[in-house]
GROMACS .gro file of C-alpha atoms in nm:
model
  297
    1UNK     CA    1   6.262 -23.758  -0.995
    2UNK     CA    2   6.623 -23.702  -1.100
    3UNK     CA    3   6.764 -23.602  -1.435
    4UNK     CA    4   6.979 -23.870  -1.594
    5UNK     CA    5   7.008 -23.739  -1.948
    6UNK     CA    6   7.343 -23.772  -2.117
    7UNK     CA    7   7.542 -23.473  -2.241
    8UNK     CA    8   7.387 -23.342  -2.560
    9UNK     CA    9   7.045 -23.492  -2.486
   10UNK     CA   10   6.748 -23.264  -2.539
   11UNK     CA   11   6.592 -23.110  -2.232
   12UNK     CA   12   6.277 -22.904  -2.305
   13UNK     CA   13   6.288 -22.735  -1.965
   14UNK     CA   14   6.649 -22.633  -2.011
   15UNK     CA   15   6.575 -22.505  -2.360
   16UNK     CA   16   6.307 -22.278  -2.216
   17UNK     CA   17   6.556 -22.138  -1.968
   18UNK     CA   18   6.825 -22.072  -2.227
   19UNK     CA   19   6.887 -21.715  -2.325
   20UNK     CA   20   6.854 -21.620  -2.693
   21UNK     CA   21   7.228 -21.551  -2.731
   22UNK     CA   22   7.338 -21.475  -3.085
   23UNK     CA   23   6.979 -21.473  -3.206
   24UNK     CA   24   6.954 -21.129  -3.047
   25UNK     CA   25   7.178 -20.996  -3.323
   26UNK     CA   26   6.903 -21.053  -3.578
   27UNK     CA   27   6.689 -20.785  -3.415
   28UNK     CA   28   6.955 -20.521  -3.364
   29UNK     CA   29   6.837 -20.320  -3.661
   30UNK     CA   30   6.555 -20.069  -3.656
   31UNK     CA   31   6.738 -19.823  -3.433
   32UNK     CA   32   6.623 -19.520  -3.626
   33UNK     CA   33   6.768 -19.298  -3.897
   34UNK     CA   34   7.072 -19.192  -3.695
   35UNK     CA   35   7.180 -19.551  -3.635
   36UNK     CA   36   7.117 -19.641  -3.998
   37UNK     CA   37   7.312 -19.339  -4.118
   38UNK     CA   38   7.607 -19.433  -3.895
   39UNK     CA   39   7.604 -19.787  -4.036
   40UNK     CA   40   7.603 -19.649  -4.391
   41UNK     CA   41   7.895 -19.420  -4.306
   42UNK     CA   42   8.097 -19.711  -4.170
   43UNK     CA   43   8.011 -19.924  -4.472
   44UNK     CA   44   8.124 -19.640  -4.699
   45UNK     CA   45   8.453 -19.604  -4.508
   46UNK     CA   46   8.525 -19.976  -4.538
   47UNK     CA   47   8.439 -19.969  -4.908
   48UNK     CA   48   8.666 -19.669  -4.964
   49UNK     CA   49   8.952 -19.840  -4.781
   50UNK     CA   50   8.916 -20.156  -4.989
   51UNK     CA   51   8.879 -19.974  -5.323
   52UNK     CA   52   9.131 -19.697  -5.257
   53UNK     CA   53   9.365 -19.803  -5.543
   54UNK     CA   54   9.073 -19.785  -5.785
   55UNK     CA   55   8.918 -19.464  -5.651
   56UNK     CA   56   9.229 -19.252  -5.592
   57UNK     CA   57   9.298 -19.024  -5.889
   58UNK     CA   58   9.671 -18.993  -5.808
   59UNK     CA   59   9.952 -19.176  -5.637
   60UNK     CA   60   9.915 -19.064  -5.272
   61UNK     CA   61  10.294 -19.041  -5.227
   62UNK     CA   62  10.378 -18.871  -5.558
   63UNK     CA   63  10.550 -18.535  -5.501
   64UNK     CA   64  10.492 -18.232  -5.724
   65UNK     CA   65  10.648 -17.921  -5.572
   66UNK     CA   66  10.519 -17.712  -5.863
   67UNK     CA   67  10.163 -17.782  -5.744
   68UNK     CA   68  10.214 -17.705  -5.375
   69UNK     CA   69   9.896 -17.602  -5.190
   70UNK     CA   70   9.682 -17.587  -5.502
   71UNK     CA   71   9.322 -17.501  -5.417
   72UNK     CA   72   9.014 -17.712  -5.473
   73UNK     CA   73   8.874 -17.778  -5.818
   74UNK     CA   74   9.029 -17.855  -6.150
   75UNK     CA   75   9.259 -18.155  -6.138
   76UNK     CA   76   9.250 -18.177  -5.757
   77UNK     CA   77   8.903 -18.187  -5.602
   78UNK     CA   78   9.034 -18.120  -5.249
   79UNK     CA   79   9.355 -17.947  -5.348
   80UNK     CA   80   9.709 -18.049  -5.264
   81UNK     CA   81   9.935 -18.034  -4.960
   82UNK     CA   82  10.270 -17.858  -4.920
   83UNK     CA   83  10.446 -18.128  -5.120
   84UNK     CA   84  10.196 -18.116  -5.404
   85UNK     CA   85  10.037 -18.449  -5.313
   86UNK     CA   86   9.668 -18.489  -5.391
   87UNK     CA   87   9.470 -18.462  -5.065
   88UNK     CA   88   9.177 -18.672  -5.186
   89UNK     CA   89   9.407 -18.958  -5.284
   90UNK     CA   90   9.582 -18.945  -4.948
   91UNK     CA   91   9.249 -18.945  -4.765
   92UNK     CA   92   9.136 -19.254  -4.954
   93UNK     CA   93   9.458 -19.442  -4.884
   94UNK     CA   94   9.462 -19.306  -4.529
   95UNK     CA   95   9.137 -19.491  -4.464
   96UNK     CA   96   9.336 -19.814  -4.496
   97UNK     CA   97   9.581 -19.740  -4.216
   98UNK     CA   98   9.312 -19.552  -4.024
   99UNK     CA   99   9.087 -19.860  -4.009
  100UNK     CA  100   9.341 -20.144  -4.016
  101UNK     CA  101   9.520 -20.037  -3.698
  102UNK     CA  102   9.203 -20.011  -3.484
  103UNK     CA  103   9.076 -20.337  -3.633
  104UNK     CA  104   9.387 -20.518  -3.513
  105UNK     CA  105   9.364 -20.352  -3.171
  106UNK     CA  106   8.999 -20.448  -3.127
  107UNK     CA  107   9.049 -20.801  -3.258
  108UNK     CA  108   9.341 -20.878  -3.026
  109UNK     CA  109   9.200 -20.703  -2.718
  110UNK     CA  110   8.856 -20.861  -2.764
  111UNK     CA  111   9.000 -21.210  -2.802
  112UNK     CA  112   9.230 -21.174  -2.499
  113UNK     CA  113   8.975 -20.988  -2.287
  114UNK     CA  114   8.696 -21.235  -2.361
  115UNK     CA  115   8.914 -21.533  -2.278
  116UNK     CA  116   9.045 -21.384  -1.956
  117UNK     CA  117   8.703 -21.250  -1.855
  118UNK     CA  118   8.527 -21.583  -1.906
  119UNK     CA  119   8.801 -21.767  -1.718
  120UNK     CA  120   8.786 -21.524  -1.425
  121UNK     CA  121   8.406 -21.515  -1.410
  122UNK     CA  122   8.355 -21.888  -1.454
  123UNK     CA  123   8.630 -22.021  -1.229
  124UNK     CA  124   8.614 -21.756  -0.956
  125UNK     CA  125   8.836 -21.797  -0.649
  126UNK     CA  126   9.210 -21.749  -0.691
  127UNK     CA  127   9.186 -21.740  -1.073
  128UNK     CA  128   8.942 -21.450  -1.053
  129UNK     CA  129   9.159 -21.270  -0.797
  130UNK     CA  130   9.482 -21.307  -0.995
  131UNK     CA  131   9.331 -21.208  -1.329
  132UNK     CA  132   9.140 -20.915  -1.180
  133UNK     CA  133   9.449 -20.774  -1.007
  134UNK     CA  134   9.652 -20.820  -1.326
  135UNK     CA  135   9.394 -20.620  -1.522
  136UNK     CA  136   9.404 -20.352  -1.252
  137UNK     CA  137   9.780 -20.321  -1.302
  138UNK     CA  138   9.734 -20.269  -1.676
  139UNK     CA  139   9.468 -20.008  -1.601
  140UNK     CA  140   9.726 -19.812  -1.401
  141UNK     CA  141   9.937 -19.746  -1.714
  142UNK     CA  142   9.776 -19.512  -1.972
  143UNK     CA  143   9.758 -19.670  -2.316
  144UNK     CA  144   9.924 -19.376  -2.492
  145UNK     CA  145  10.213 -19.379  -2.245
  146UNK     CA  146  10.256 -19.754  -2.292
  147UNK     CA  147  10.262 -19.703  -2.670
  148UNK     CA  148  10.525 -19.429  -2.648
  149UNK     CA  149  10.741 -19.647  -2.424
  150UNK     CA  150  10.716 -19.939  -2.668
  151UNK     CA  151  10.793 -19.713  -2.964
  152UNK     CA  152  11.108 -19.597  -2.783
  153UNK     CA  153  11.219 -19.961  -2.762
  154UNK     CA  154  11.123 -20.105  -3.102
  155UNK     CA  155  11.093 -19.791  -3.313
  156UNK     CA  156  10.804 -19.601  -3.471
  157UNK     CA  157  10.554 -19.752  -3.710
  158UNK     CA  158  10.221 -19.927  -3.680
  159UNK     CA  159  10.332 -20.242  -3.495
  160UNK     CA  160  10.434 -20.091  -3.161
  161UNK     CA  161  10.126 -19.867  -3.117
  162UNK     CA  162   9.891 -20.151  -3.215
  163UNK     CA  163  10.049 -20.394  -2.968
  164UNK     CA  164  10.050 -20.135  -2.689
  165UNK     CA  165   9.690 -20.027  -2.745
  166UNK     CA  166   9.574 -20.389  -2.770
  167UNK     CA  167   9.726 -20.456  -2.427
  168UNK     CA  168   9.574 -20.136  -2.288
  169UNK     CA  169   9.225 -20.218  -2.418
  170UNK     CA  170   9.222 -20.580  -2.300
  171UNK     CA  171   9.119 -20.498  -1.938
  172UNK     CA  172   8.817 -20.300  -2.058
  173UNK     CA  173   8.685 -20.605  -2.239
  174UNK     CA  174   8.800 -20.843  -1.965
  175UNK     CA  175   8.615 -20.662  -1.688
  176UNK     CA  176   8.297 -20.639  -1.891
  177UNK     CA  177   8.304 -21.008  -1.983
  178UNK     CA  178   8.393 -21.112  -1.628
  179UNK     CA  179   8.086 -20.937  -1.489
  180UNK     CA  180   7.854 -21.086  -1.751
  181UNK     CA  181   8.004 -21.432  -1.710
  182UNK     CA  182   7.942 -21.422  -1.334
  183UNK     CA  183   7.579 -21.328  -1.396
  184UNK     CA  184   7.532 -21.596  -1.659
  185UNK     CA  185   7.691 -21.860  -1.437
  186UNK     CA  186   7.417 -21.805  -1.178
  187UNK     CA  187   7.130 -21.849  -1.424
  188UNK     CA  188   6.913 -22.164  -1.414
  189UNK     CA  189   6.997 -22.284  -1.764
  190UNK     CA  190   7.364 -22.319  -1.669
  191UNK     CA  191   7.277 -22.540  -1.373
  192UNK     CA  192   7.043 -22.748  -1.588
  193UNK     CA  193   7.329 -22.829  -1.827
  194UNK     CA  194   7.556 -22.913  -1.536
  195UNK     CA  195   7.296 -23.156  -1.402
  196UNK     CA  196   7.292 -23.325  -1.742
  197UNK     CA  197   7.667 -23.380  -1.715
  198UNK     CA  198   7.794 -23.111  -1.951
  199UNK     CA  199   8.150 -23.000  -1.879
  200UNK     CA  200   8.230 -22.640  -1.795
  201UNK     CA  201   8.425 -22.587  -2.119
  202UNK     CA  202   8.136 -22.719  -2.328
  203UNK     CA  203   7.884 -22.495  -2.155
  204UNK     CA  204   8.111 -22.191  -2.200
  205UNK     CA  205   8.182 -22.254  -2.567
  206UNK     CA  206   7.832 -22.356  -2.675
  207UNK     CA  207   7.615 -22.135  -2.456
  208UNK     CA  208   7.798 -21.880  -2.241
  209UNK     CA  209   8.006 -21.721  -2.520
  210UNK     CA  210   7.713 -21.692  -2.765
  211UNK     CA  211   7.504 -21.528  -2.494
  212UNK     CA  212   7.763 -21.261  -2.415
  213UNK     CA  213   7.862 -21.206  -2.780
  214UNK     CA  214   7.609 -20.925  -2.852
  215UNK     CA  215   7.730 -20.719  -2.556
  216UNK     CA  216   8.093 -20.775  -2.650
  217UNK     CA  217   8.011 -20.670  -3.006
  218UNK     CA  218   7.860 -20.344  -2.884
  219UNK     CA  219   8.165 -20.272  -2.667
  220UNK     CA  220   8.397 -20.359  -2.956
  221UNK     CA  221   8.224 -20.104  -3.180
  222UNK     CA  222   8.286 -19.830  -2.925
  223UNK     CA  223   8.642 -19.949  -2.864
  224UNK     CA  224   8.706 -19.929  -3.238
  225UNK     CA  225   8.630 -19.558  -3.235
  226UNK     CA  226   8.849 -19.497  -2.929
  227UNK     CA  227   9.136 -19.699  -3.079
  228UNK     CA  228   9.109 -19.509  -3.407
  229UNK     CA  229   9.138 -19.181  -3.219
  230UNK     CA  230   9.430 -19.299  -3.005
  231UNK     CA  231   9.627 -19.436  -3.300
  232UNK     CA  232   9.564 -19.117  -3.497
  233UNK     CA  233   9.695 -18.916  -3.200
  234UNK     CA  234  10.010 -19.128  -3.192
  235UNK     CA  235  10.063 -19.074  -3.565
  236UNK     CA  236  10.006 -18.702  -3.514
  237UNK     CA  237  10.277 -18.702  -3.248
  238UNK     CA  238  10.514 -18.890  -3.478
  239UNK     CA  239  10.503 -19.225  -3.297
  240UNK     CA  240  10.275 -19.409  -3.539
  241UNK     CA  241  10.262 -19.440  -3.916
  242UNK     CA  242  10.547 -19.242  -4.068
  243UNK     CA  243  10.541 -19.013  -4.375
  244UNK     CA  244  10.515 -19.038  -4.667
  245UNK     CA  245  10.263 -19.318  -4.598
  246UNK     CA  246   9.913 -19.176  -4.608
  247UNK     CA  247   9.758 -19.174  -4.261
  248UNK     CA  248   9.494 -18.940  -4.124
  249UNK     CA  249   9.680 -18.861  -3.802
  250UNK     CA  250  10.009 -18.797  -3.982
  251UNK     CA  251   9.828 -18.581  -4.239
  252UNK     CA  252   9.703 -18.351  -3.964
  253UNK     CA  253  10.059 -18.311  -3.838
  254UNK     CA  254  10.186 -18.237  -4.187
  255UNK     CA  255   9.904 -17.988  -4.250
  256UNK     CA  256   9.980 -17.768  -3.949
  257UNK     CA  257  10.232 -17.554  -4.136
  258UNK     CA  258   9.987 -17.514  -4.425
  259UNK     CA  259   9.737 -17.347  -4.191
  260UNK     CA  260   9.984 -17.062  -4.139
  261UNK     CA  261   9.985 -17.013  -4.516
  262UNK     CA  262   9.606 -16.995  -4.530
  263UNK     CA  263   9.548 -17.351  -4.654
  264UNK     CA  264   9.306 -17.527  -4.418
  265UNK     CA  265   9.213 -17.846  -4.605
  266UNK     CA  266   9.544 -18.035  -4.559
  267UNK     CA  267   9.468 -18.050  -4.185
  268UNK     CA  268   9.089 -18.014  -4.174
  269UNK     CA  269   9.008 -18.289  -4.426
  270UNK     CA  270   9.176 -18.574  -4.230
  271UNK     CA  271   9.043 -18.426  -3.904
  272UNK     CA  272   8.690 -18.445  -4.042
  273UNK     CA  273   8.743 -18.808  -4.147
  274UNK     CA  274   8.862 -18.904  -3.799
  275UNK     CA  275   8.570 -18.727  -3.628
  276UNK     CA  276   8.321 -18.881  -3.871
  277UNK     CA  277   8.453 -19.234  -3.814
  278UNK     CA  278   8.473 -19.201  -3.434
  279UNK     CA  279   8.121 -19.057  -3.407
  280UNK     CA  280   7.980 -19.325  -3.638
  281UNK     CA  281   8.138 -19.606  -3.437
  282UNK     CA  282   8.015 -19.447  -3.115
  283UNK     CA  283   7.658 -19.423  -3.244
  284UNK     CA  284   7.660 -19.784  -3.362
  285UNK     CA  285   7.807 -19.907  -3.034
  286UNK     CA  286   7.559 -19.712  -2.823
  287UNK     CA  287   7.271 -19.824  -3.044
  288UNK     CA  288   7.366 -20.188  -3.006
  289UNK     CA  289   7.408 -20.150  -2.630
  290UNK     CA  290   7.070 -19.977  -2.591
  291UNK     CA  291   6.890 -20.242  -2.793
  292UNK     CA  292   7.051 -20.524  -2.595
  293UNK     CA  293   6.962 -20.351  -2.266
  294UNK     CA  294   6.598 -20.318  -2.372
  295UNK     CA  295   6.577 -20.685  -2.468
  296UNK     CA  296   6.723 -20.783  -2.131
  297UNK     CA  297   6.439 -20.616  -1.942
   0.00000   0.00000   0.00000
């Protein structure tokens, strides 16, 4: 007996063979107190970034040389830096640049990497070979070096580092998606849809992509933390966001001289924020990956 159903027709057997796809995301909670705490930290960081103009007690770029390196308490809860700028206000505004840059990096690299990975894994043959070798070439150039080279061409700021890091992170996503796509392509539910006459693009868009989305989400969470750290390092080196704009990496650079004068908070406060954000994203990413791996067994 042969299957003659038209594309889009219901097939109970095929439905049984389908993987749960995006429905897996509904059960990604319940990872324990550490995972929950990390999620709350990330939610707080996003909220702070959005509400920074309302929460900041001072203009983050306002200079007051008469209040240079004022200690904690009084009018300045975290003190001031060498230029008399309120550290708390700069931390709150720094969350904006600290999170926006990695968000752009992850969004671009995930979109490009997912598209290239699905194309390589689904088509195979020469397309897989060309795309895989191209990603290997990008792997050969360190992301930070690529960013510095691009900054030398177009100038410092957020644009060049974000573009460079997005290119550098694309192969990480592409390789992951390629491997998953190859595995999914060999599963029975894919063949059942092919027998029904579904085109490759339809199967990829309606079934393959939703099935790999949870894993890509977990990888994106970890990539966010790595990108945040890389962009902060570039700002620290003077290749990223430029003063007087509030940015955590640039604040660490500016606070180095204050350490010699016995003031630790101008450098330690933004360092703590970076570590807290990176660790939180890492915990969330690992938690998602572990839960997905358990559900696959």
